[in-house]
């Protein structure tokens, strides 16, 4: 390009990302341009630029891949996302809950992090912005509350030398998480910051579609998943989200495990639709898709499942089975409540199922025996004398039922006879025969022996 045309064309093309020109006259410089000498092959340059874009496109697709294979899992995809993200970054990164608690971090940290922001984050498991000056803190809090500001992100100083970049993630103009990066291993260049900022866009998009995080007035799926796996996590994070629902950790809760009675498992679309419909019956409940089922967590004094006749009819009409756990007085015991419902779902309920809603407390005997059967060689827990007599045929199921009822009623002959519809003398005769075969006096047993005999009867009967 002749030199006399440079100024005219440069002013016109300054708005573009790339400008291809020949050698500029001495002293002429234009910002935001890529200068390419006349003797350089433009096809080679085009190939290099194309390779660059291909590399970033592949990286973005890799970032989205873990979320495309969710299968109602939330923690694993986030961990995978963070690992893939650091492939293009020269510094480790961290992602924080909206309460500023650390969720995950990824990337290689130097051996010595003393005095750095990473030392503070790993020690406190949280991101504390008190190191910002007053004006900087005002900007952060203003950005959090200002729904119109979509880009509350800057590079801030930490201490005397370290720089950090933080980005606030949004859904529907509401913040739901923060990601951060510090220049602990390499400077945060414009290129690195651009890549880091792109993570924000990808995470916002996948959250909008897959609901990895939820908004402030909802409950994050990844916390529920961790609790169900027995990972209690940071108690303060759980308290933060429960407070948003006006719930407390030590409130009284109940879990409903809802699944289809059809042979084919529910599809993801079925699960989403079911969750939306269930909100009509339990408007204050927390719903969570998990392992081809929908879990509903209700606060006992706000909702009642046994008294909800419309819910029972809904289950019946749509070929669904609901299994309600016993009440649990701590949200931290969510995994135990789920385990109850999971065990009940494996039972043969044909003899007790009169409703599409089954409560664990109503079939506790069957539940308890099923639980024991998960123990290897569970038959060894049966009282040896009862086990031997039953195997020989010297004591039958009816006698075991009499023995169990007699012990449960405190060895009260009159009360047991009344409940079992026996004449008192008949029951006394049967009890004496049982005592003779067991070579035991039932009235002289200690508490441990009573419990052992009752459990033994339960196991054999079921």
XYZ file of C-alpha atoms in Angstrom:
462
model
C 0.000 0.000 0.000
C 1.561 3.381 -0.983
C 2.568 5.488 1.997
C 0.402 8.465 0.971
C -2.737 6.349 1.463
C -1.810 5.087 4.935
C -3.462 7.850 6.958
C -6.701 7.719 4.966
C -7.095 3.942 5.222
C -5.864 3.717 8.805
C -8.507 6.137 10.076
C -11.178 4.158 8.235
C -10.005 0.734 9.422
C -9.127 1.548 13.048
C -12.454 0.095 14.180
C -11.461 -3.431 13.036
C -9.525 -6.003 15.048
C -6.991 -6.775 12.314
C -5.461 -4.437 9.725
C -3.118 -5.800 7.087
C -0.762 -3.102 5.759
C 2.685 -2.739 4.308
C 5.638 -1.084 6.014
C 4.697 2.171 7.700
C 6.796 5.314 7.350
C 9.074 6.081 10.277
C 7.277 7.719 13.176
C 3.812 6.466 12.098
C 2.118 4.208 14.661
C -1.495 3.176 15.118
C -2.815 1.357 18.206
C -4.794 -1.863 18.201
C -3.383 -3.073 14.888
C -1.433 -6.057 13.721
C 1.279 -4.936 11.316
C 2.221 -7.325 8.555
C 5.121 -6.579 6.249
C 4.563 -6.684 2.486
C 6.981 -9.585 2.035
C 5.085 -11.899 4.444
C 2.734 -14.514 2.952
C -0.845 -13.505 3.725
C -2.045 -17.103 3.269
C 0.391 -18.215 5.985
C -0.902 -15.466 8.280
C -4.502 -16.525 7.553
C -3.657 -20.139 8.398
C -2.048 -19.105 11.704
C -5.043 -16.915 12.628
C -7.422 -19.759 11.725
C -5.391 -22.213 13.847
C -5.668 -19.791 16.766
C -9.452 -19.614 16.489
C -9.723 -23.386 16.046
C -7.690 -23.889 19.212
C -10.015 -21.661 21.233
C -13.148 -23.198 19.714
C -11.924 -26.662 20.684
C -11.166 -25.447 24.206
C -14.654 -23.987 24.558
C -16.266 -27.225 23.379
C -14.143 -29.166 25.890
C -15.349 -26.821 28.651
C -18.985 -27.562 27.825
C -18.538 -31.338 27.458
C -18.714 -32.280 31.197
C -22.066 -30.513 31.515
C -23.510 -32.259 28.451
C -23.059 -35.586 30.289
C -24.528 -34.457 33.620
C -26.860 -37.394 34.382
C -28.097 -35.375 37.375
C -24.560 -34.868 38.711
C -23.284 -31.418 39.522
C -20.045 -31.534 41.503
C -18.067 -33.655 39.029
C -18.803 -31.427 35.983
C -17.643 -28.334 37.889
C -14.406 -30.036 38.876
C -13.830 -31.166 35.281
C -14.623 -27.682 33.986
C -12.017 -26.134 36.280
C -9.369 -28.652 35.222
C -9.983 -27.996 31.514
C -10.083 -24.221 32.099
C -6.537 -24.161 33.465
C -5.189 -25.744 30.257
C -5.230 -22.272 28.703
C -4.300 -20.263 31.803
C -0.872 -19.741 33.351
C -2.224 -19.161 36.872
C -4.438 -21.319 39.132
C -8.090 -20.281 39.470
C -10.819 -20.656 42.088
C -14.596 -20.613 42.025
C -16.646 -19.344 44.971
C -20.224 -19.667 46.109
C -22.260 -16.455 46.162
C -21.581 -16.419 49.912
C -17.847 -16.155 48.964
C -17.055 -19.666 50.251
C -14.494 -21.621 48.225
C -16.023 -24.412 46.121
C -13.184 -25.618 43.888
C -9.725 -24.557 42.878
C -7.569 -25.891 40.082
C -4.146 -25.278 38.599
C -0.632 -25.804 39.934
C 0.253 -23.660 42.940
C 3.886 -22.823 43.778
C 5.366 -24.568 46.804
C 5.590 -21.311 48.729
C 2.312 -19.387 48.926
C 3.104 -17.628 52.200
C 1.765 -14.069 52.253
C -0.270 -14.552 49.061
C -4.039 -14.429 48.640
C -3.947 -18.208 48.032
C -2.639 -18.744 51.555
C -5.621 -16.789 52.907
C -8.169 -18.551 50.681
C -6.962 -22.073 51.449
C -6.735 -21.325 55.155
C -10.187 -19.709 55.437
C -11.833 -21.640 52.588
C -13.332 -18.303 51.568
C -12.684 -15.174 49.534
C -12.406 -12.101 51.761
C -12.429 -8.725 50.030
C -11.400 -6.733 53.079
C -8.002 -6.182 51.451
C -9.703 -3.804 48.978
C -9.799 -0.148 49.947
C -13.111 1.527 50.785
C -13.834 2.794 47.257
C -13.022 -0.597 45.731
C -15.290 -2.391 48.201
C -18.098 0.032 47.371
C -17.712 -0.841 43.700
C -17.884 -4.591 44.388
C -21.042 -4.336 46.505
C -22.629 -1.910 44.058
C -21.916 -4.310 41.206
C -23.450 -7.192 43.167
C -26.702 -5.317 43.671
C -26.891 -3.464 40.360
C -28.750 -5.723 37.948
C -27.941 -3.420 35.025
C -24.175 -3.799 35.376
C -23.182 -7.044 33.706
C -19.391 -6.611 33.881
C -18.321 -6.030 37.491
C -14.716 -7.168 36.986
C -11.350 -5.558 37.451
C -7.784 -6.399 38.298
C -7.086 -5.409 41.904
C -3.940 -5.150 43.983
C -3.426 -7.550 46.875
C -0.727 -6.567 49.329
C 2.279 -4.825 47.839
C 2.828 -6.792 44.656
C 0.206 -9.460 43.887
C -2.566 -8.753 41.425
C -5.895 -10.567 41.335
C -8.715 -10.702 38.809
C -12.253 -11.495 39.916
C -15.429 -11.960 37.890
C -19.006 -12.125 39.173
C -21.304 -14.610 37.412
C -24.928 -13.749 36.657
C -28.160 -15.448 35.752
C -31.199 -13.329 34.942
C -29.216 -10.291 36.118
C -28.683 -11.820 39.548
C -25.222 -12.883 40.836
C -24.737 -16.561 41.707
C -20.965 -17.162 41.954
C -17.501 -15.605 41.631
C -14.324 -16.807 39.937
C -10.881 -15.458 40.783
C -7.303 -15.617 39.556
C -4.067 -14.200 41.014
C -0.719 -13.657 39.275
C 1.038 -16.076 41.599
C 2.933 -17.953 38.847
C 2.757 -15.599 35.823
C 1.651 -12.005 35.058
C -2.012 -11.455 34.181
C -1.604 -10.224 30.617
C -4.414 -8.900 28.419
C -4.466 -12.265 26.652
C -4.737 -14.197 29.936
C -7.422 -11.873 31.254
C -9.396 -12.280 28.029
C -9.280 -16.090 28.383
C -10.211 -15.820 32.061
C -13.145 -13.565 31.232
C -14.361 -16.064 28.631
C -14.760 -18.624 31.442
C -17.373 -16.329 32.967
C -19.387 -16.365 29.724
C -19.198 -20.154 29.377
C -20.183 -20.771 33.024
C -23.117 -18.373 32.785
C -24.336 -20.138 29.629
C -24.078 -23.676 31.042
C -25.701 -22.580 34.303
C -28.573 -21.015 32.401
C -29.144 -24.311 30.561
C -28.167 -27.012 33.080
C -28.883 -25.238 36.422
C -25.553 -26.087 38.038
C -26.036 -23.151 40.369
C -29.365 -21.589 41.213
C -30.320 -18.066 42.174
C -30.160 -16.597 45.664
C -33.749 -17.555 46.544
C -33.266 -21.185 45.438
C -31.021 -24.019 46.560
C -27.824 -25.034 44.709
C -27.926 -28.567 43.353
C -24.252 -29.223 44.040
C -24.778 -28.736 47.809
C -27.626 -31.275 47.856
C -25.563 -33.742 45.839
C -22.650 -33.436 48.272
C -24.948 -33.932 51.285
C -26.465 -37.054 49.720
C -22.954 -38.449 49.260
C -22.204 -37.785 52.949
C -19.990 -34.750 52.298
C -21.116 -32.131 54.828
C -18.950 -29.367 53.347
C -18.815 -25.938 54.913
C -21.635 -25.569 57.443
C -21.697 -21.781 56.920
C -22.444 -22.250 53.193
C -25.398 -24.515 54.028
C -26.642 -22.024 56.630
C -26.416 -19.204 54.093
C -28.676 -20.953 51.577
C -31.121 -22.283 54.185
C -31.488 -18.761 55.578
C -32.589 -17.617 52.125
C -35.534 -20.022 52.507
C -36.141 -18.991 56.141
C -35.017 -22.490 57.129
C -32.435 -23.568 59.700
C -30.146 -26.590 59.826
C -31.843 -27.968 62.958
C -35.420 -27.627 61.679
C -37.586 -30.738 61.226
C -37.574 -32.101 57.663
C -38.939 -34.962 55.599
C -37.743 -36.321 52.246
C -40.008 -37.690 49.500
C -38.400 -39.892 46.848
C -40.615 -39.865 43.731
C -40.103 -42.313 40.877
C -42.086 -43.936 38.093
C -43.809 -47.315 38.490
C -43.324 -48.035 34.781
C -40.568 -50.330 33.546
C -38.898 -47.586 31.507
C -36.903 -45.040 33.547
C -37.903 -41.391 33.413
C -36.237 -39.244 30.753
C -34.595 -35.950 31.628
C -37.537 -34.054 30.115
C -39.952 -36.129 32.241
C -37.985 -35.254 35.373
C -38.044 -31.516 34.586
C -41.794 -31.606 33.908
C -42.456 -33.628 37.080
C -40.465 -31.147 39.189
C -42.522 -28.256 37.869
C -45.814 -30.054 38.585
C -44.791 -31.036 42.109
C -44.342 -27.384 43.060
C -48.132 -27.063 42.940
C -48.489 -29.541 45.827
C -45.461 -28.446 47.870
C -44.841 -24.767 47.098
C -42.163 -24.281 49.778
C -40.270 -27.551 49.123
C -36.772 -27.885 47.656
C -36.739 -30.204 44.616
C -33.703 -32.077 43.340
C -33.418 -34.491 40.353
C -31.245 -37.409 41.464
C -30.586 -40.852 39.962
C -33.686 -41.055 37.736
C -35.912 -39.781 40.564
C -37.094 -36.445 41.916
C -36.416 -35.720 45.587
C -38.601 -33.254 47.450
C -37.357 -31.892 50.783
C -40.082 -30.349 52.894
C -40.068 -28.548 56.199
C -42.451 -30.562 58.344
C -44.355 -27.704 59.963
C -44.890 -26.054 56.544
C -46.029 -29.068 54.512
C -47.721 -32.425 55.192
C -47.461 -35.298 52.748
C -49.746 -37.778 54.484
C -52.633 -35.281 54.620
C -52.205 -34.155 51.004
C -54.906 -36.165 49.223
C -54.425 -34.254 45.964
C -50.790 -35.334 45.933
C -51.803 -38.986 46.392
C -54.198 -38.708 43.470
C -51.505 -37.031 41.347
C -49.126 -39.945 41.990
C -51.838 -42.461 41.093
C -52.857 -40.683 37.886
C -49.296 -40.418 36.596
C -48.062 -43.930 37.556
C -45.690 -42.601 40.192
C -44.546 -43.939 43.559
C -43.690 -41.605 46.416
C -41.650 -42.861 49.376
C -41.581 -40.615 52.430
C -38.716 -40.846 54.908
C -39.087 -40.592 58.653
C -38.677 -37.051 59.951
C -35.088 -35.877 60.472
C -34.241 -32.936 62.700
C -31.094 -31.758 60.944
C -30.567 -30.907 57.288
C -27.127 -32.495 57.646
C -28.864 -35.911 57.953
C -30.316 -35.661 54.449
C -28.253 -38.631 53.241
C -29.727 -40.897 55.964
C -33.264 -39.949 54.956
C -32.441 -40.664 51.318
C -30.929 -44.040 52.243
C -34.199 -44.968 53.974
C -36.229 -44.261 50.839
C -33.701 -46.035 48.625
C -33.920 -49.216 50.750
C -37.730 -49.124 50.713
C -37.708 -48.771 46.902
C -35.960 -52.178 46.763
C -38.610 -53.943 48.872
C -41.446 -56.117 47.628
C -44.341 -53.856 48.606
C -47.167 -55.863 47.042
C -48.511 -56.944 50.441
C -48.494 -53.467 51.995
C -48.948 -51.105 49.072
C -52.468 -49.721 49.302
C -51.507 -46.185 48.249
C -49.021 -44.650 45.781
C -47.434 -42.958 48.794
C -45.443 -45.215 51.140
C -44.130 -43.912 54.467
C -41.064 -45.608 55.931
C -42.549 -45.498 59.436
C -45.574 -47.522 58.265
C -43.421 -50.420 57.023
C -40.521 -50.081 59.395
C -40.269 -53.815 60.066
C -39.710 -54.620 56.392
C -37.379 -51.642 56.059
C -35.283 -52.714 59.026
C -34.893 -56.284 57.827
C -33.956 -55.103 54.322
C -31.313 -52.908 55.891
C -29.917 -55.845 57.872
C -29.857 -58.001 54.746
C -27.252 -55.650 53.265
C -24.825 -56.900 55.916
C -22.756 -59.915 54.738
C -23.876 -63.130 56.475
C -26.751 -61.257 58.095
C -28.279 -64.579 59.243
C -25.487 -64.765 61.810
C -27.267 -61.929 63.676
C -30.230 -64.239 64.469
C -30.351 -65.750 67.975
C -28.710 -69.214 67.525
C -31.407 -71.124 69.473
C -34.253 -69.560 67.445
C -32.381 -70.118 64.195
C -31.762 -73.820 65.017
C -35.362 -74.480 66.086
C -36.775 -72.719 63.009
C -34.508 -74.662 60.624
C -35.526 -77.954 62.307
C -39.207 -77.014 62.127
C -39.615 -77.080 65.918
C -40.878 -73.483 65.940
C -43.079 -71.985 63.231
C -43.863 -68.435 62.042
C -47.010 -68.239 64.202
C -45.007 -69.055 67.325
C -42.410 -66.455 66.360
C -45.195 -63.885 66.034
C -46.486 -64.795 69.496
C -42.968 -64.553 70.952
C -42.344 -61.150 69.346
C -45.704 -59.717 70.471
C -45.307 -61.066 73.999
C -41.874 -59.434 74.360
C -43.020 -56.146 72.745
C -45.899 -55.986 75.245
C -43.582 -56.333 78.222
C -44.421 -60.054 78.799
C -47.963 -59.007 79.733
C -50.131 -62.054 78.981
C -53.498 -60.245 79.182
C -52.438 -57.373 76.888
C -50.810 -59.723 74.356
C -53.851 -62.043 74.298
C -56.160 -59.072 73.687
C -54.037 -57.710 70.804
C -53.609 -61.135 69.190
C -57.235 -62.206 69.757
C -56.255 -65.255 71.844
C -57.880 -66.554 74.997
C -55.583 -65.817 77.932
C -55.185 -69.473 78.878
C -54.432 -70.457 75.290
C -51.717 -67.820 75.050
C -50.212 -68.890 78.406
C -50.014 -72.493 77.183
C -48.305 -71.403 73.911
C -45.801 -69.200 75.760
C -44.816 -72.076 78.082
C -44.198 -74.355 75.084
C -41.992 -71.675 73.462
C -40.041 -71.219 76.705
C -39.552 -74.963 76.980
C -38.142 -75.217 73.430
C -35.890 -72.181 73.900
C -34.870 -73.350 77.386
C -35.414 -69.767 78.577
C -37.656 -67.961 81.063
C -38.955 -64.966 79.058
C -39.774 -63.009 82.225
C -36.151 -63.188 83.417
C -34.439 -61.829 80.285
C -32.329 -58.678 80.368
C -32.921 -55.847 77.861
C -30.216 -57.002 75.452
C -31.664 -60.503 75.228
C -35.176 -59.090 74.664
C -33.966 -56.916 71.777
C -32.002 -59.825 70.266
C -35.007 -62.144 70.341
C -37.378 -59.532 68.861
C -34.959 -58.760 66.016
C -34.475 -62.452 65.366
C -38.228 -62.931 65.015
C -38.428 -59.925 62.658
C -35.648 -61.216 60.403
C -37.119 -64.718 60.060
C -40.685 -63.439 59.580
C -39.600 -61.105 56.747
